[in-house]
Coordinates of C-alpha atoms in Angstrom, one line a residue:
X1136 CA 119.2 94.4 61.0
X1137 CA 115.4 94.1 62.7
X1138 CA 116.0 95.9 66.0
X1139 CA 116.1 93.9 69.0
X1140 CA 113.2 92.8 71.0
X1141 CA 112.3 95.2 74.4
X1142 CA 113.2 93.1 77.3
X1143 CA 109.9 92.2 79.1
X1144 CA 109.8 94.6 82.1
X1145 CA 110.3 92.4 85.6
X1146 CA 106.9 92.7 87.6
X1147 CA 103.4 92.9 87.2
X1148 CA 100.7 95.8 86.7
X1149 CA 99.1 97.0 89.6
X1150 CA 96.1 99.3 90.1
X1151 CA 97.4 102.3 89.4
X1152 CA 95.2 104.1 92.6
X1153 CA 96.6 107.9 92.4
X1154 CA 95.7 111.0 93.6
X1155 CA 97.6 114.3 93.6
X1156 CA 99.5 115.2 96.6
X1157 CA 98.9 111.8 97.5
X1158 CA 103.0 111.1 98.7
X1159 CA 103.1 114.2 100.0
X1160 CA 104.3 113.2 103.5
X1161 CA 106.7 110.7 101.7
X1162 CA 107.9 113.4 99.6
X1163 CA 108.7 115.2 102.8
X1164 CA 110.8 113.2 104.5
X1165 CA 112.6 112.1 101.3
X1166 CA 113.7 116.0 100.9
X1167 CA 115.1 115.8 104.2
X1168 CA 116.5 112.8 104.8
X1169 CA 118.2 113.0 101.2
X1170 CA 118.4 116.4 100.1
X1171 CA 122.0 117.1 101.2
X1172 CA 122.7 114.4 99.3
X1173 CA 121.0 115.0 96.1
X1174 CA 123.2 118.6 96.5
X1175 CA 126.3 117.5 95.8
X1176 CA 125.4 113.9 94.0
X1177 CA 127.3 114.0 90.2
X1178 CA 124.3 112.7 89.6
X1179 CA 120.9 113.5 91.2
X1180 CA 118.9 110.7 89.4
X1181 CA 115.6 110.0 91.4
X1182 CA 113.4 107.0 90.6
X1183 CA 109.4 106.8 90.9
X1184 CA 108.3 103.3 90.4
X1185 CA 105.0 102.7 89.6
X1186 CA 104.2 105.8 89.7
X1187 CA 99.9 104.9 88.8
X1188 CA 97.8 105.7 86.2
X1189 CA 98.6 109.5 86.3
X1190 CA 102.0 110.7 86.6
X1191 CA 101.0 113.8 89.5
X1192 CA 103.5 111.3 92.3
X1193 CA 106.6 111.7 89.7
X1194 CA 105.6 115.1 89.2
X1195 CA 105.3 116.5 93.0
X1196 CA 108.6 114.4 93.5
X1197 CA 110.4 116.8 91.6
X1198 CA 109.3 119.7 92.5
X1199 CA 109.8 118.9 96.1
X1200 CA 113.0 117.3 95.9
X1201 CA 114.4 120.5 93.5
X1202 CA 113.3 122.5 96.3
X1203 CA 115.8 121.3 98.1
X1204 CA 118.2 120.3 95.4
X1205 CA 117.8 122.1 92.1
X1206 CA 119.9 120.1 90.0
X1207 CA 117.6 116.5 90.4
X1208 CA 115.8 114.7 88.2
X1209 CA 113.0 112.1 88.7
X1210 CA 112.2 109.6 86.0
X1211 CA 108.9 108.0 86.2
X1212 CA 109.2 104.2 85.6
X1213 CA 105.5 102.3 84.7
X1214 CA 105.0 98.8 83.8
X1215 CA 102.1 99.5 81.6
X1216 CA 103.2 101.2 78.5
X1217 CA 99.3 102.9 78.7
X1218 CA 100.4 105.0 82.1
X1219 CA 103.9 105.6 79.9
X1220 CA 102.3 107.3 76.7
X1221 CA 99.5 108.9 79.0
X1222 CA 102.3 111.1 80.9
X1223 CA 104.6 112.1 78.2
X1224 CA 103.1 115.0 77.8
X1225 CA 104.0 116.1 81.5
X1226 CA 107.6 115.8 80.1
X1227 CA 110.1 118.7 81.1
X1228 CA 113.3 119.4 81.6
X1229 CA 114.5 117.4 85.0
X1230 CA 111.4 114.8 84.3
X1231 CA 110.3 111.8 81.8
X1232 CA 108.8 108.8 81.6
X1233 CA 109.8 105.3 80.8
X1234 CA 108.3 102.1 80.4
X1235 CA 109.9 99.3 82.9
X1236 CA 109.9 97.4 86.1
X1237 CA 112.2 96.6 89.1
X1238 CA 114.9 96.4 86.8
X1239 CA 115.0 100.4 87.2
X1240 CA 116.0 100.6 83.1
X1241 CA 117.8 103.9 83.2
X1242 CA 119.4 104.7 80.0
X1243 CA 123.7 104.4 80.1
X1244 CA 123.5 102.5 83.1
X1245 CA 122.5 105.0 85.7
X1246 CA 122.3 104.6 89.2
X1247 CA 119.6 106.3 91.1
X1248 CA 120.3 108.0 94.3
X1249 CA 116.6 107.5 94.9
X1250 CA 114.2 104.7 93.9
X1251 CA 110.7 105.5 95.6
X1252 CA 108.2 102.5 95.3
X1253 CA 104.7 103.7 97.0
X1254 CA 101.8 101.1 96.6
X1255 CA 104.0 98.6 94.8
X1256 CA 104.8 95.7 97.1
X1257 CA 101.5 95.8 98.6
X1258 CA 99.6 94.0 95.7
X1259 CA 102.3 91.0 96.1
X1260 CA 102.8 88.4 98.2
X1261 CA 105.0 89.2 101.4
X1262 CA 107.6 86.1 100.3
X1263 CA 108.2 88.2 96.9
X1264 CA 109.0 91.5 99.1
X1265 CA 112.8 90.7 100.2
X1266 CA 113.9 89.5 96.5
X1267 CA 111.8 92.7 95.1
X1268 CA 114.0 95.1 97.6
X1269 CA 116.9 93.0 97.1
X1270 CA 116.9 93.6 93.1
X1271 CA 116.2 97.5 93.8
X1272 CA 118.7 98.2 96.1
X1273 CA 121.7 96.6 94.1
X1274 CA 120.1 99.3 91.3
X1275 CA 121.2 102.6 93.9
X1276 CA 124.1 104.7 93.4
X1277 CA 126.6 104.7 96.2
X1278 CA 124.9 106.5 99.5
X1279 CA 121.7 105.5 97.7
X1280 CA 118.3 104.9 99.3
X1281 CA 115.3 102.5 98.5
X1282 CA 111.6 104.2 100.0
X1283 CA 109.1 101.9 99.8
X1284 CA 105.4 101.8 101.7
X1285 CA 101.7 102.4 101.7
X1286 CA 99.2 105.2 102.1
X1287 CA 95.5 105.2 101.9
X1288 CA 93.9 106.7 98.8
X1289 CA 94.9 110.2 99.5
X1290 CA 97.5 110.1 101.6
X1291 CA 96.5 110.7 105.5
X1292 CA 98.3 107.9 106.5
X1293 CA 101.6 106.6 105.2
X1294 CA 104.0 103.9 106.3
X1295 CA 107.2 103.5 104.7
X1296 CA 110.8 101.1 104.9
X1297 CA 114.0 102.7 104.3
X1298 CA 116.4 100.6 102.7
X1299 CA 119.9 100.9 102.0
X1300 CA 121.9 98.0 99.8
X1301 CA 122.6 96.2 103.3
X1302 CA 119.0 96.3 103.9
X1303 CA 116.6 97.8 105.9
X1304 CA 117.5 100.9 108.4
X1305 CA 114.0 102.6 109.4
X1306 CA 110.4 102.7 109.3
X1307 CA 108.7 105.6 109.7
X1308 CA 104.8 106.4 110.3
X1309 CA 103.1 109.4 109.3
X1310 CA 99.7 110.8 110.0
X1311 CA 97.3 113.5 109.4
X1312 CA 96.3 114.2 113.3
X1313 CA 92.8 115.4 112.5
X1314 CA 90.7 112.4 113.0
X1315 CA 93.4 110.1 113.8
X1316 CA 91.6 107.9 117.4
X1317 CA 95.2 106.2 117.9
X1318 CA 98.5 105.5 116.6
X1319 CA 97.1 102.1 115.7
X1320 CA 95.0 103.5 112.9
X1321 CA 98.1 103.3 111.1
X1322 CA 98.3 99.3 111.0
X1323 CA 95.7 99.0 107.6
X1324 CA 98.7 101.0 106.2
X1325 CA 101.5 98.8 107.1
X1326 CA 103.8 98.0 104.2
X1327 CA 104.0 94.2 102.8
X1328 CA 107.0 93.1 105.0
X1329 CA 104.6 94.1 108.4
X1330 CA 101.1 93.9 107.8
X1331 CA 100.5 90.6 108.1
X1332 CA 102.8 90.6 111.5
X1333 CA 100.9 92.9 113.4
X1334 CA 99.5 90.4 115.7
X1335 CA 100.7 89.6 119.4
X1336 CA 104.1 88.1 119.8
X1337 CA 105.5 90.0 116.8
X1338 CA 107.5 93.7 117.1
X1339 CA 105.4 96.1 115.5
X1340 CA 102.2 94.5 117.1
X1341 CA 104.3 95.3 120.4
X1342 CA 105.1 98.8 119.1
X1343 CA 101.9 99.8 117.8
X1344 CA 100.3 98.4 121.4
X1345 CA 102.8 100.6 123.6
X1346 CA 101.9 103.6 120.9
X1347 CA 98.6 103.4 121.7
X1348 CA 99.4 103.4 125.5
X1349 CA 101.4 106.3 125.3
X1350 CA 99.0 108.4 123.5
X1351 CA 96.4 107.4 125.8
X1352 CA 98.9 108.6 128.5
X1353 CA 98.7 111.6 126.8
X1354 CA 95.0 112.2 126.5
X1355 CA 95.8 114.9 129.3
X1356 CA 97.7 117.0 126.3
X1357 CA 94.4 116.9 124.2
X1358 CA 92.8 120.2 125.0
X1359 CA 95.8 121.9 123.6
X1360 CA 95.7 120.3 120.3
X1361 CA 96.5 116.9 118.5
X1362 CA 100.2 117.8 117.6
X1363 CA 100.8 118.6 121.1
X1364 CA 99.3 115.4 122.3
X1365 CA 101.5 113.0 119.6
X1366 CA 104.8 115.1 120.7
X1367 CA 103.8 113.6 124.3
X1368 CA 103.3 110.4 123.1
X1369 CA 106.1 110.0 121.3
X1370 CA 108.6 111.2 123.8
X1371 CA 106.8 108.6 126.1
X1372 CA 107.6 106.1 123.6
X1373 CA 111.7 107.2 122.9
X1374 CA 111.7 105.5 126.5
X1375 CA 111.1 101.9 125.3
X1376 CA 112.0 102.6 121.5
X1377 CA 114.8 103.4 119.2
X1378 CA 113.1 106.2 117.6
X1379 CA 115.4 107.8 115.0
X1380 CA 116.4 111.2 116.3
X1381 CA 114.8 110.6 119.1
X1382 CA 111.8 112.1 120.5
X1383 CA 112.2 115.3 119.0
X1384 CA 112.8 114.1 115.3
X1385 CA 110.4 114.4 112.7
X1386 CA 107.2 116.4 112.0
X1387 CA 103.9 116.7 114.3
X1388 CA 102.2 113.1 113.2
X1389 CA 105.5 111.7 111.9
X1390 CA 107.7 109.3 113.8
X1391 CA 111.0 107.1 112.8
X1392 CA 112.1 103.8 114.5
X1393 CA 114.8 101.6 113.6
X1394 CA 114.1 98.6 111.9
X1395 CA 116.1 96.0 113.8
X1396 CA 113.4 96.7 116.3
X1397 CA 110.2 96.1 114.0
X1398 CA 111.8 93.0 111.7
X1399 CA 109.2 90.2 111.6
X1400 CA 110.6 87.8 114.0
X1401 CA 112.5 84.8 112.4
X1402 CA 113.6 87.2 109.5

């Protein structure tokens, strides 16, 4: 019997932009925000979609995340079988490389507790973004979590969603302080689902706006350094904003706010 024809992968190829320690911020926050988790999972599966034309994302995943939790493994999921055969040989125990799209095609029917898509989503259209994180979210394991944002070329500026399968929860912004003029730098860096709404009358346009303000309020804080001048800022901002944790959550040049208080208006 001829074997049977590989499924055409669901998605199209994108550019493929990477850089080592590119997702480093990302990785971060995914080893705290999911590392308990990953502990005691059954199964610790972790997804890197479209991972890029070197496989350094998938590879910095895991050792991050196994710094954390020892017993996870990433699998590096490319829609161009070219990136697929270039990173077998970074194969190890705990990593590999298969060819697919956002059907997630994880041999036996895994679940992921993970499925990180950086610099995906950006190169659609933002009326393709809600089925895309629809069809990846029904892919998690139970208590699973969908990342997906943008970053510049090597990673100074990152913007990610957090979504579980009823959606999305957070959105989180993360900066290198050094040479950032404002908190609304971070806009060019807006995932698909907010970059085109960051104009007046929208959420994040109102967010990124009062940001700004608070950060200028805190110009007073800039002799002592950058880091101290964003903690001011952001405990400024937990006055008008449901910033996850609050001010004092997160990293110097890292905040978290809720979604509900970001979603494009009419969504």
């Amino acid at each position: 019997m001829p074997p049977r024809p590989h499924p055409r992968p669901l998605g199209t190829v994108t550019r493929g932009t990477t850089h080592r320690n590119r997702l480093r911020r990302q990785d971060r926050w995914i080893a705290a925000a999911l590392g308990g988790a990953l502990r005691t999972a059954d199964d610790p599966a972790v997804v890197d979609l479209g991972y890029g034309a070197a496989p350094w994302t998938a590879v910095e995943l895991l050792a991050r995340l196994r710094a954390v939790a020892p017993r996870t493994e990433v699998t590096g999921v490319e829609i161009d079988p070219a990136r697929v055969a270039a990173a077998l040989p970074f194969e190890r125990p705990g990593l590999r490389f298969l060819h697919g799209g956002f059907e997630v095609p994880l041999p036996g029917g895994r679940r992921p507790l993970l499925i990180r898509a950086a610099n995906v989503l950006r190169q659609y259209a933002e009326d393709e973004v809600p089925a895309a994180w629809a069809g990846l979210t029904s892919r998690l394991a139970p208590g699973g979590l969908l990342v997906e944002g943008t970053c510049d070329e090597i990673g100074r500026r990152h913007v990610w969603v957090a979504l579980g399968p009823e959606g999305p929860r957070t959105v989180t912004f993360a900066a290198r302080l050094a040479g950032l003029d404002r908190p609304s730098d971070l806009a060019e860096r807006l995932p698909k689902a907010l970059i085109h709404r960051n104009v007046p009358g929208e959420p994040v346009h109102a967010f990124l706006r009062d940001f700004d303000r608070a950060w200028a309020s805190a110009a007073v804080y800039a002799p002592l350094g950058a880091r101290q001048r964003w903690t001011a800022a952001v405990r400024e901002l937990a006055a008008d904003w449901p910033l996850v944790g609050g001010a004092r959550r997160g990293r110097p040049g890292e905040v978290t706010v809720g979604w509900a208080a970001l979603a494009p208006r009419g969504r």
